[in-house]
């Protein structure tokens, strides 16, 4: 499996993706907002885009569907529940569905509500798994919930699905937000050495060659996986003095999400 991360260079800092079967050259374009760039990368690689997949219904993820499908005749895949929000879905996806790309690539659909209520993440069935996480999870962060989402569902997605994936899972998010998110982590946990070191590494990185994290690394530097951390809890208590002595992880997550909205 080839994962091609495509940096759009737009104001929203979107990443688009091509997932390619190296045996047949068939490719799936994920959230191909920068359709010209996606088509060019496919052409240069000698790959045929046969499927387009949207992680969710927001315009910065679906905006390139039309031109990519017009140019390639690809079929469109998205969450089955997004049928009224995304035009012309050919295949509605549910949790556990398997998506094949070419001969050798097998991807699994995870139903991951929270950022929106019809958001999917894509997990590869490869020796080292890869997760295309859309706007559910970012490097060092979590998606917001203000355009059709719910923080409680997002917590459930993190607790019941994402945190249970193998630690070596590669994380491919829908946006390049790593530097800002590490700033938020360090604001809660100024003593987080791993986050500090990583921030100096990625602060001036070329997004065309962006660092790819693993879930294991995320658990060290992403506040939304660090719900039992004493520094995180102590810093939250300064803002929310009424917080329980030993808060439930869900309470910590929801307060972090709330705080991040205005940070
Ligand atoms: Zn979104
Ligand atoms: Zn987005």
Coordinates of C-alpha atoms and ligand atoms in Angstrom, one line a residue:
X1 CA 0.0 0.0 0.0
X2 CA 1.2 3.5 -0.9
X3 CA -0.1 6.4 1.1
X4 CA 0.5 9.7 -0.6
X5 CA -0.1 12.7 1.7
X6 CA -0.9 15.8 -0.4
X7 CA -0.4 19.2 1.2
X8 CA -2.9 21.7 -0.3
X9 CA -1.2 24.8 1.0
X10 CA -4.6 26.4 1.5
X11 CA -5.7 28.6 4.4
X12 CA -7.4 25.7 6.2
X13 CA -4.2 23.7 6.0
X14 CA -5.9 20.6 4.5
X15 CA -4.1 17.4 3.7
X16 CA -5.6 15.2 0.9
X17 CA -4.6 11.6 0.3
X18 CA -4.1 9.0 -2.3
X19 CA -4.1 5.4 -1.3
X20 CA -2.6 3.3 -4.0
X21 CA -2.3 -0.4 -4.8
X22 CA 1.3 -0.9 -5.9
X23 CA 0.3 -4.0 -7.9
X24 CA -2.3 -2.5 -10.1
X25 CA -1.8 1.3 -9.8
X26 CA -5.4 1.7 -8.8
X27 CA -5.9 4.6 -6.3
X28 CA -8.5 6.0 -3.9
X29 CA -8.5 9.8 -3.4
X30 CA -9.5 10.8 0.1
X31 CA -11.0 14.3 0.6
X32 CA -9.4 15.5 -2.7
X33 CA -10.2 19.2 -2.2
X34 CA -7.1 20.3 -4.2
X35 CA -8.4 18.3 -7.2
X36 CA -5.7 19.6 -9.5
X37 CA -2.9 18.6 -7.3
X38 CA -4.5 15.2 -6.6
X39 CA -5.0 14.5 -10.3
X40 CA -1.4 15.6 -11.0
X41 CA 0.1 13.4 -8.3
X42 CA -1.9 10.5 -9.6
X43 CA -0.8 11.1 -13.2
X44 CA 2.9 11.5 -12.3
X45 CA 2.7 8.2 -10.4
X46 CA 1.0 6.4 -13.2
X47 CA -2.0 5.7 -11.0
X48 CA -5.7 5.6 -11.8
X49 CA -8.1 7.1 -9.4
X50 CA -11.1 4.6 -9.3
X51 CA -12.7 5.7 -6.0
X52 CA -13.1 8.9 -4.1
X53 CA -13.9 8.7 -0.4
X54 CA -15.0 11.5 1.9
X55 CA -14.3 11.2 5.6
X56 CA -17.2 13.6 6.3
X57 CA -19.5 16.1 4.8
X58 CA -17.7 19.5 5.3
X59 CA -17.0 21.5 2.2
X60 CA -13.2 21.5 2.7
X61 CA -13.3 17.7 2.3
X62 CA -16.0 17.3 -0.4
X63 CA -15.2 20.3 -2.5
X64 CA -13.0 18.4 -5.0
X65 CA -15.3 15.5 -5.6
X66 CA -17.0 16.8 -8.8
X67 CA -13.8 17.6 -10.8
X68 CA -12.0 14.4 -9.7
X69 CA -15.0 12.2 -10.6
X70 CA -15.5 14.1 -13.9
X71 CA -11.9 13.5 -14.8
X72 CA -11.6 9.9 -13.7
X73 CA -15.2 8.3 -13.6
X74 CA -14.4 7.3 -10.0
X75 CA -17.2 6.1 -7.7
X76 CA -17.9 8.1 -4.5
X77 CA -17.9 6.5 -1.0
X78 CA -18.9 8.2 2.2
X79 CA -20.7 7.5 5.5
X80 CA -24.2 6.0 4.7
X81 CA -25.6 8.7 7.0
X82 CA -24.2 11.5 4.9
X83 CA -26.5 10.8 1.9
X84 CA -28.4 14.1 2.4
X85 CA -25.3 16.1 3.0
X86 CA -23.0 14.8 0.2
X87 CA -24.3 14.7 -3.3
X88 CA -24.1 11.5 -5.5
X89 CA -22.7 8.9 -3.0
X90 CA -22.4 5.6 -4.9
X91 CA -21.6 3.5 -1.8
X92 CA -22.7 4.4 1.7
X93 CA -20.4 3.0 4.4
X94 CA -21.0 1.6 7.8
X95 CA -18.8 0.4 10.6
X96 CA -16.8 -2.7 9.7
X97 CA -17.2 -2.3 5.9
X98 CA -14.2 -3.3 3.9
X99 CA -13.0 -1.2 1.0
X100 CA -10.7 -2.7 -1.6
X101 CA -8.2 -0.7 -3.6
X102 CA -6.8 -2.6 -6.5
X103 CA -5.6 -6.1 -5.7
X104 CA -3.7 -5.8 -2.5
X105 CA -5.1 -2.9 -0.4
X106 CA -7.8 -3.6 2.1
X107 CA -9.2 -0.8 4.2
X108 CA -11.7 -1.0 7.1
X109 CA -14.3 1.7 7.8
X110 CA -14.6 2.9 11.3
X111 CA -17.7 4.9 12.3
X112 CA -16.3 7.7 14.3
X113 CA -18.9 10.4 15.3
X114 CA -18.0 13.5 17.2
X115 CA -16.6 16.1 14.8
X116 CA -19.8 15.5 12.7
X117 CA -22.3 12.6 13.2
X118 CA -21.5 11.0 9.9
X119 CA -17.7 10.9 10.0
X120 CA -15.6 7.9 9.1
X121 CA -12.0 7.0 9.7
X122 CA -10.2 4.5 7.5
X123 CA -7.9 1.9 8.9
X124 CA -5.6 -0.1 6.7
X125 CA -5.2 -3.9 7.1
X126 CA -1.4 -3.7 6.7
X127 CA 1.5 -5.1 8.9
X128 CA 1.9 -1.5 10.2
X129 CA -1.7 -0.1 10.3
X130 CA -2.4 3.4 9.0
X131 CA -5.4 5.5 10.1
X132 CA -6.8 8.2 7.9
X133 CA -8.4 10.2 10.7
X134 CA -10.1 13.1 8.9
X135 CA -11.2 15.8 11.3
X136 CA -11.8 13.4 14.2
X137 CA -8.2 13.3 15.4
X138 CA -5.3 15.5 14.4
X139 CA -1.6 15.2 15.2
X140 CA -1.5 16.3 18.9
X141 CA -5.2 17.2 18.9
X142 CA -8.9 16.4 18.5
X143 CA -11.5 17.8 16.0
X144 CA -13.9 20.5 17.1
X145 CA -17.6 19.9 17.4
X146 CA -19.2 23.2 16.3
X147 CA -20.4 22.3 12.8
X148 CA -22.7 19.4 13.4
X149 CA -20.8 17.5 16.1
X150 CA -21.1 16.5 19.7
X151 CA -18.2 16.4 22.2
X152 CA -19.6 13.5 24.1
X153 CA -19.7 11.4 21.0
X154 CA -16.2 12.5 20.2
X155 CA -15.1 11.3 23.7
X156 CA -16.7 7.9 23.0
X157 CA -14.9 7.6 19.7
X158 CA -11.5 8.4 21.3
X159 CA -12.1 6.1 24.3
X160 CA -13.8 3.2 22.6
X161 CA -12.1 3.1 19.2
X162 CA -9.0 5.3 18.6
X163 CA -7.2 4.6 21.9
X164 CA -7.6 0.9 21.3
X165 CA -5.7 0.8 18.0
X166 CA -2.2 -0.6 18.0
X167 CA 0.5 1.9 19.2
X168 CA 2.4 1.6 15.9
X169 CA -0.6 2.8 13.9
X170 CA 0.4 5.7 11.6
X171 CA -1.8 8.8 11.8
X172 CA -2.8 10.7 8.7
X173 CA -5.1 13.6 9.6
X174 CA -7.2 15.9 7.5
X175 CA -5.3 19.1 8.4
X176 CA -1.8 20.2 9.4
X177 CA -2.5 21.6 12.9
X178 CA 0.4 19.9 14.7
X179 CA 2.3 23.1 15.8
X180 CA -0.8 24.8 17.3
X181 CA -1.9 21.6 19.0
X182 CA 1.4 21.1 20.6
X183 CA 1.2 24.6 21.9
X184 CA -2.1 23.7 23.6
X185 CA -0.6 20.5 25.0
X186 CA 2.3 22.5 26.5
X187 CA -0.1 25.1 27.9
X188 CA -1.7 22.3 29.9
X189 CA 1.6 20.4 30.6
X190 CA 4.6 22.7 30.4
X191 CA 6.7 19.8 31.7
X192 CA 5.9 17.5 28.7
X193 CA 9.4 17.1 27.4
X194 CA 8.4 15.0 24.4
X195 CA 5.9 17.6 23.3
X196 CA 8.5 20.3 23.7
X197 CA 11.1 18.5 21.6
X198 CA 8.5 17.6 19.0
X199 CA 7.4 21.2 18.7
X200 CA 10.9 22.4 17.9
X201 CA 11.1 19.7 15.3
X202 CA 7.9 20.5 13.5
X203 CA 7.6 24.2 14.0
X204 CA 9.3 25.0 10.7
X205 CA 8.7 21.8 8.9
X206 CA 7.9 21.7 5.2
X207 CA 4.2 20.5 5.1
X208 CA 5.0 18.8 1.8
X209 CA 7.2 16.4 3.9
X210 CA 5.2 16.5 7.1
X211 CA 6.1 14.3 10.0
X212 CA 3.8 11.2 10.3
X213 CA 3.1 10.3 14.0
X214 CA 2.1 7.0 15.5
X215 CA -0.7 6.4 18.0
X216 CA 2.0 5.6 20.6
X217 CA 3.5 9.0 20.1
X218 CA 0.1 10.7 20.2
X219 CA -0.5 9.1 23.6
X220 CA 2.5 11.0 24.8
X221 CA 1.9 14.4 23.2
X222 CA -1.9 14.6 22.5
X223 CA -3.7 16.0 25.5
X224 CA -6.9 14.3 24.5
X225 CA -5.3 10.9 25.2
X226 CA -3.8 12.1 28.5
X227 CA -6.9 12.3 30.6
X228 CA -5.4 10.7 33.7
X229 CA -2.2 12.9 33.7
X230 CA -1.9 14.8 37.0
X231 CA -0.5 18.0 35.3
X232 CA -3.4 18.1 32.8
X233 CA -5.9 17.7 35.6
X234 CA -4.2 20.3 37.9
X235 CA -4.0 22.8 35.1
X236 CA -7.7 22.2 34.3
X237 CA -8.7 22.7 37.9
X238 CA -7.2 26.2 37.8
X239 CA -9.9 27.0 35.1
X240 CA -12.6 24.8 36.5
X241 CA -12.3 24.9 40.3
X242 CA -15.5 22.8 40.8
X243 CA -13.9 19.8 39.1
X244 CA -14.1 16.5 41.0
X245 CA -11.0 15.4 43.0
X246 CA -10.5 12.4 40.8
X247 CA -12.4 13.4 37.7
X248 CA -13.7 10.8 35.3
X249 CA -11.7 10.8 32.0
X250 CA -14.9 11.9 30.1
X251 CA -15.1 15.0 32.3
X252 CA -11.5 15.8 31.6
X253 CA -11.9 15.3 27.9
X254 CA -15.0 17.5 27.7
X255 CA -13.4 20.3 29.6
X256 CA -10.3 20.1 27.4
X257 CA -12.5 20.3 24.4
X258 CA -14.3 23.3 25.8
X259 CA -11.0 25.0 26.6
X260 CA -9.5 24.3 23.2
X261 CA -12.5 26.1 21.6
X262 CA -11.3 29.5 22.8
X263 CA -7.6 28.8 23.0
Ligands
LIG1 ZN1 -14.6 19.0 9.2
LIG2 ZN1 -11.7 19.9 7.7

